[in-house]
C-alpha cells in the first residue's frame, strides 16, 4: 500500500514531535468525538476523531481528513482514560455519543429520567456527555414554579437545546409520574425530568430550601452557581472557564 507524502508527513508530525494546527476546530462544539490528543513522549498534540480502537492502537482522523494510527502506549493517561470511557461508541454514529455519561452526575442520572414524547413522559436520557448540568428543582403545586416554567422552556430552547456543553435536568418534586406528566405536557417541557422518588444522591446533596431554583454543577457534581434564570447560568459556564 502506498501513502502520499502529505499523509506520511501528518502522521510523522504527531509521532515525532512537530505541531500542526488544523482549521475547523470549532467543529468540537458539535462533535463530541473530536478532541485534542497528546503524545506523552513529545508533548505534541493533534485534533482528531477516533474511528477504531483495539488493544494496542487507536485509529484517528484529523479535521483535515487525514488518518493516523496511534499506539496506545504513546498516548497520555488522560487520552487512554477517555478511550476507556467511550470505547462502546467509537466508530458508531455521532447520535449515539450523547448517551455516554461524562462524569458522576451523568452516571447517576443514566436510565432514571423521563422525556416528553407525544404528551407522555417516557424513560429517556438527555445529553449525558455534557460538561455541565443545571439541576432545575420545581413542582406543579408551586405557584412561582408555574410562573417560571414557560420562561425556562423558552430559555432552554434558545440556550441549551443545541448546546453540547450543558444539559438541564428538572428535579420534579411532584408526588407521582401522572402529575409530573400533566405539568410537562401543559408546558411542552423539552428537558429530561427526574422524579422525586428517583432523586439521586448528588441531586439531594445540592437541593435548595426553596423552589423554583436552578443549580449549575459541573460533571463531577461541584455546585457553581444558583439562580432562577436559566440563561444566566448558561452564561456562568463561560465565566467559570475563564477564571480557571
mmCIF file of N, CA and C in Angstrom, residues 167-216:
data_model
loop_
_atom_site.group_PDB
_atom_site.id
_atom_site.type_symbol
_atom_site.label_atom_id
_atom_site.label_comp_id
_atom_site.label_asym_id
_atom_site.label_seq_id
_atom_site.Cartn_x
_atom_site.Cartn_y
_atom_site.Cartn_z
ATOM 1 N N UNK A 167 -26.654 20.538 29.960
ATOM 2 C CA UNK A 167 -27.984 19.931 29.903
ATOM 3 C C UNK A 167 -28.747 20.324 31.157
ATOM 4 N N UNK A 168 -30.034 20.510 31.004
ATOM 5 C CA UNK A 168 -30.929 20.789 32.134
ATOM 6 C C UNK A 168 -31.621 19.494 32.529
ATOM 7 N N UNK A 169 -31.668 19.225 33.808
ATOM 8 C CA UNK A 169 -32.442 18.092 34.318
ATOM 9 C C UNK A 169 -33.417 18.629 35.361
ATOM 10 N N UNK A 170 -34.697 18.539 35.072
ATOM 11 C CA UNK A 170 -35.688 19.010 36.046
ATOM 12 C C UNK A 170 -35.855 17.972 37.141
ATOM 13 N N UNK A 171 -35.572 18.386 38.349
ATOM 14 C CA UNK A 171 -35.817 17.550 39.531
ATOM 15 C C UNK A 171 -37.232 17.876 39.994
ATOM 16 N N UNK A 172 -38.197 17.114 39.495
ATOM 17 C CA UNK A 172 -39.599 17.402 39.722
ATOM 18 C C UNK A 172 -40.025 16.868 41.087
ATOM 19 N N UNK A 173 -40.530 17.758 41.925
ATOM 20 C CA UNK A 173 -40.882 17.396 43.301
ATOM 21 C C UNK A 173 -42.357 17.055 43.472
ATOM 22 N N UNK A 174 -43.038 16.807 42.362
ATOM 23 C CA UNK A 174 -44.411 16.296 42.460
ATOM 24 C C UNK A 174 -44.381 14.878 43.024
ATOM 25 N N UNK A 175 -45.524 14.413 43.476
ATOM 26 C CA UNK A 175 -45.567 13.135 44.180
ATOM 27 C C UNK A 175 -45.594 11.916 43.267
ATOM 28 N N UNK A 176 -46.000 12.092 42.008
ATOM 29 C CA UNK A 176 -46.098 10.916 41.145
ATOM 30 C C UNK A 176 -45.877 11.276 39.682
ATOM 31 N N UNK A 177 -45.725 10.264 38.855
ATOM 32 C CA UNK A 177 -45.461 10.434 37.438
ATOM 33 C C UNK A 177 -46.627 11.121 36.733
ATOM 34 N N UNK A 178 -47.849 10.765 37.090
ATOM 35 C CA UNK A 178 -49.015 11.326 36.414
ATOM 36 C C UNK A 178 -49.073 12.842 36.548
ATOM 37 N N UNK A 179 -48.835 13.344 37.764
ATOM 38 C CA UNK A 179 -48.871 14.791 37.986
ATOM 39 C C UNK A 179 -47.740 15.486 37.241
ATOM 40 N N UNK A 180 -46.545 14.896 37.305
ATOM 41 C CA UNK A 180 -45.397 15.457 36.598
ATOM 42 C C UNK A 180 -45.652 15.466 35.092
ATOM 43 N N UNK A 181 -46.286 14.424 34.600
ATOM 44 C CA UNK A 181 -46.574 14.309 33.170
ATOM 45 C C UNK A 181 -47.573 15.364 32.707
ATOM 46 N N UNK A 182 -48.598 15.574 33.480
ATOM 47 C CA UNK A 182 -49.620 16.559 33.132
ATOM 48 C C UNK A 182 -49.003 17.951 33.053
ATOM 49 N N UNK A 183 -48.133 18.268 33.995
ATOM 50 C CA UNK A 183 -47.485 19.586 34.022
ATOM 51 C C UNK A 183 -46.500 19.732 32.858
ATOM 52 N N UNK A 184 -45.743 18.678 32.591
ATOM 53 C CA UNK A 184 -44.774 18.709 31.496
ATOM 54 C C UNK A 184 -45.484 18.908 30.159
ATOM 55 N N UNK A 185 -46.593 18.200 29.967
ATOM 56 C CA UNK A 185 -47.334 18.306 28.712
ATOM 57 C C UNK A 185 -47.959 19.684 28.543
ATOM 58 N N UNK A 186 -48.464 20.245 29.632
ATOM 59 C CA UNK A 186 -49.109 21.561 29.570
ATOM 60 C C UNK A 186 -48.125 22.650 29.162
ATOM 61 N N UNK A 187 -46.837 22.454 29.498
ATOM 62 C CA UNK A 187 -45.815 23.456 29.183
ATOM 63 C C UNK A 187 -44.873 23.025 28.060
ATOM 64 N N UNK A 188 -45.135 21.833 27.503
ATOM 65 C CA UNK A 188 -44.278 21.297 26.439
ATOM 66 C C UNK A 188 -42.801 21.321 26.869
ATOM 67 N N UNK A 189 -42.527 20.772 28.035
ATOM 68 C CA UNK A 189 -41.182 20.807 28.597
ATOM 69 C C UNK A 189 -40.215 19.956 27.767
ATOM 70 N N UNK A 190 -39.087 20.553 27.344
ATOM 71 C CA UNK A 190 -38.177 19.856 26.428
ATOM 72 C C UNK A 190 -37.023 19.119 27.093
ATOM 73 N N UNK A 191 -36.889 19.225 28.408
ATOM 74 C CA UNK A 191 -35.742 18.669 29.115
ATOM 75 C C UNK A 191 -36.061 17.319 29.758
ATOM 76 N N UNK A 192 -35.035 16.566 30.135
ATOM 77 C CA UNK A 192 -35.271 15.339 30.897
ATOM 78 C C UNK A 192 -35.796 15.664 32.289
ATOM 79 N N UNK A 193 -36.662 14.810 32.786
ATOM 80 C CA UNK A 193 -37.300 15.005 34.100
ATOM 81 C C UNK A 193 -36.917 13.867 35.031
ATOM 82 N N UNK A 194 -36.426 14.238 36.196
ATOM 83 C CA UNK A 194 -36.108 13.266 37.245
ATOM 84 C C UNK A 194 -37.189 13.365 38.310
ATOM 85 N N UNK A 195 -37.878 12.274 38.580
ATOM 86 C CA UNK A 195 -38.972 12.299 39.552
ATOM 87 C C UNK A 195 -38.458 12.346 40.985
ATOM 88 N N UNK A 196 -39.305 12.821 41.876
ATOM 89 C CA UNK A 196 -38.946 12.960 43.282
ATOM 90 C C UNK A 196 -38.464 11.648 43.879
ATOM 91 N N UNK A 197 -39.127 10.559 43.541
ATOM 92 C CA UNK A 197 -38.763 9.265 44.109
ATOM 93 C C UNK A 197 -37.417 8.753 43.598
ATOM 94 N N UNK A 198 -36.951 9.339 42.496
ATOM 95 C CA UNK A 198 -35.697 8.886 41.891
ATOM 96 C C UNK A 198 -34.539 9.852 42.113
ATOM 97 N N UNK A 199 -34.739 10.865 42.942
ATOM 98 C CA UNK A 199 -33.679 11.853 43.158
ATOM 99 C C UNK A 199 -32.370 11.160 43.547
ATOM 100 N N UNK A 200 -31.307 11.517 42.859
ATOM 101 C CA UNK A 200 -30.020 10.881 43.094
ATOM 102 C C UNK A 200 -29.328 11.491 44.311
ATOM 103 N N UNK A 201 -28.272 10.851 44.738
ATOM 104 C CA UNK A 201 -27.518 11.338 45.897
ATOM 105 C C UNK A 201 -26.974 12.739 45.647
ATOM 106 N N UNK A 202 -26.426 12.974 44.457
ATOM 107 C CA UNK A 202 -25.876 14.290 44.148
ATOM 108 C C UNK A 202 -26.972 15.345 44.084
ATOM 109 N N UNK A 203 -28.140 14.969 43.542
ATOM 110 C CA UNK A 203 -29.248 15.919 43.480
ATOM 111 C C UNK A 203 -29.729 16.289 44.880
ATOM 112 N N UNK A 204 -29.801 15.317 45.762
ATOM 113 C CA UNK A 204 -30.212 15.593 47.137
ATOM 114 C C UNK A 204 -29.185 16.461 47.866
ATOM 115 N N UNK A 205 -27.935 16.255 47.524
ATOM 116 C CA UNK A 205 -26.854 16.986 48.183
ATOM 117 C C UNK A 205 -26.924 18.492 47.909
ATOM 118 N N UNK A 206 -27.311 18.858 46.675
ATOM 119 C CA UNK A 206 -27.344 20.280 46.319
ATOM 120 C C UNK A 206 -28.752 20.857 46.351
ATOM 121 N N UNK A 207 -29.750 20.052 46.752
ATOM 122 C CA UNK A 207 -31.142 20.503 46.746
ATOM 123 C C UNK A 207 -31.320 21.781 47.558
ATOM 124 N N UNK A 208 -32.036 22.769 47.008
ATOM 125 C CA UNK A 208 -32.239 24.055 47.697
ATOM 126 C C UNK A 208 -33.369 23.966 48.717
ATOM 127 N N UNK A 209 -33.476 24.997 49.528
ATOM 128 C CA UNK A 209 -34.563 25.055 50.509
ATOM 129 C C UNK A 209 -35.860 25.517 49.877
ATOM 130 N N UNK A 210 -35.743 26.374 48.862
ATOM 131 C CA UNK A 210 -36.937 26.894 48.203
ATOM 132 C C UNK A 210 -36.920 26.621 46.719
ATOM 133 N N UNK A 211 -38.112 26.601 46.119
ATOM 134 C CA UNK A 211 -38.221 26.386 44.676
ATOM 135 C C UNK A 211 -39.113 27.476 44.081
ATOM 136 N N UNK A 212 -38.944 27.801 42.795
ATOM 137 C CA UNK A 212 -38.041 27.159 41.833
ATOM 138 C C UNK A 212 -36.603 27.639 42.017
ATOM 139 N N UNK A 213 -35.688 26.720 41.916
ATOM 140 C CA UNK A 213 -34.264 27.044 41.980
ATOM 141 C C UNK A 213 -33.502 26.154 41.017
ATOM 142 N N UNK A 214 -32.555 26.751 40.315
ATOM 143 C CA UNK A 214 -31.695 26.002 39.406
ATOM 144 C C UNK A 214 -30.263 26.051 39.935
ATOM 145 N N UNK A 215 -29.631 24.890 39.978
ATOM 146 C CA UNK A 215 -28.257 24.783 40.466
ATOM 147 C C UNK A 215 -27.366 24.332 39.315
ATOM 148 N N UNK A 216 -26.402 25.165 38.952
ATOM 149 C CA UNK A 216 -25.429 24.800 37.931
ATOM 150 C C UNK A 216 -24.311 24.003 38.588
#
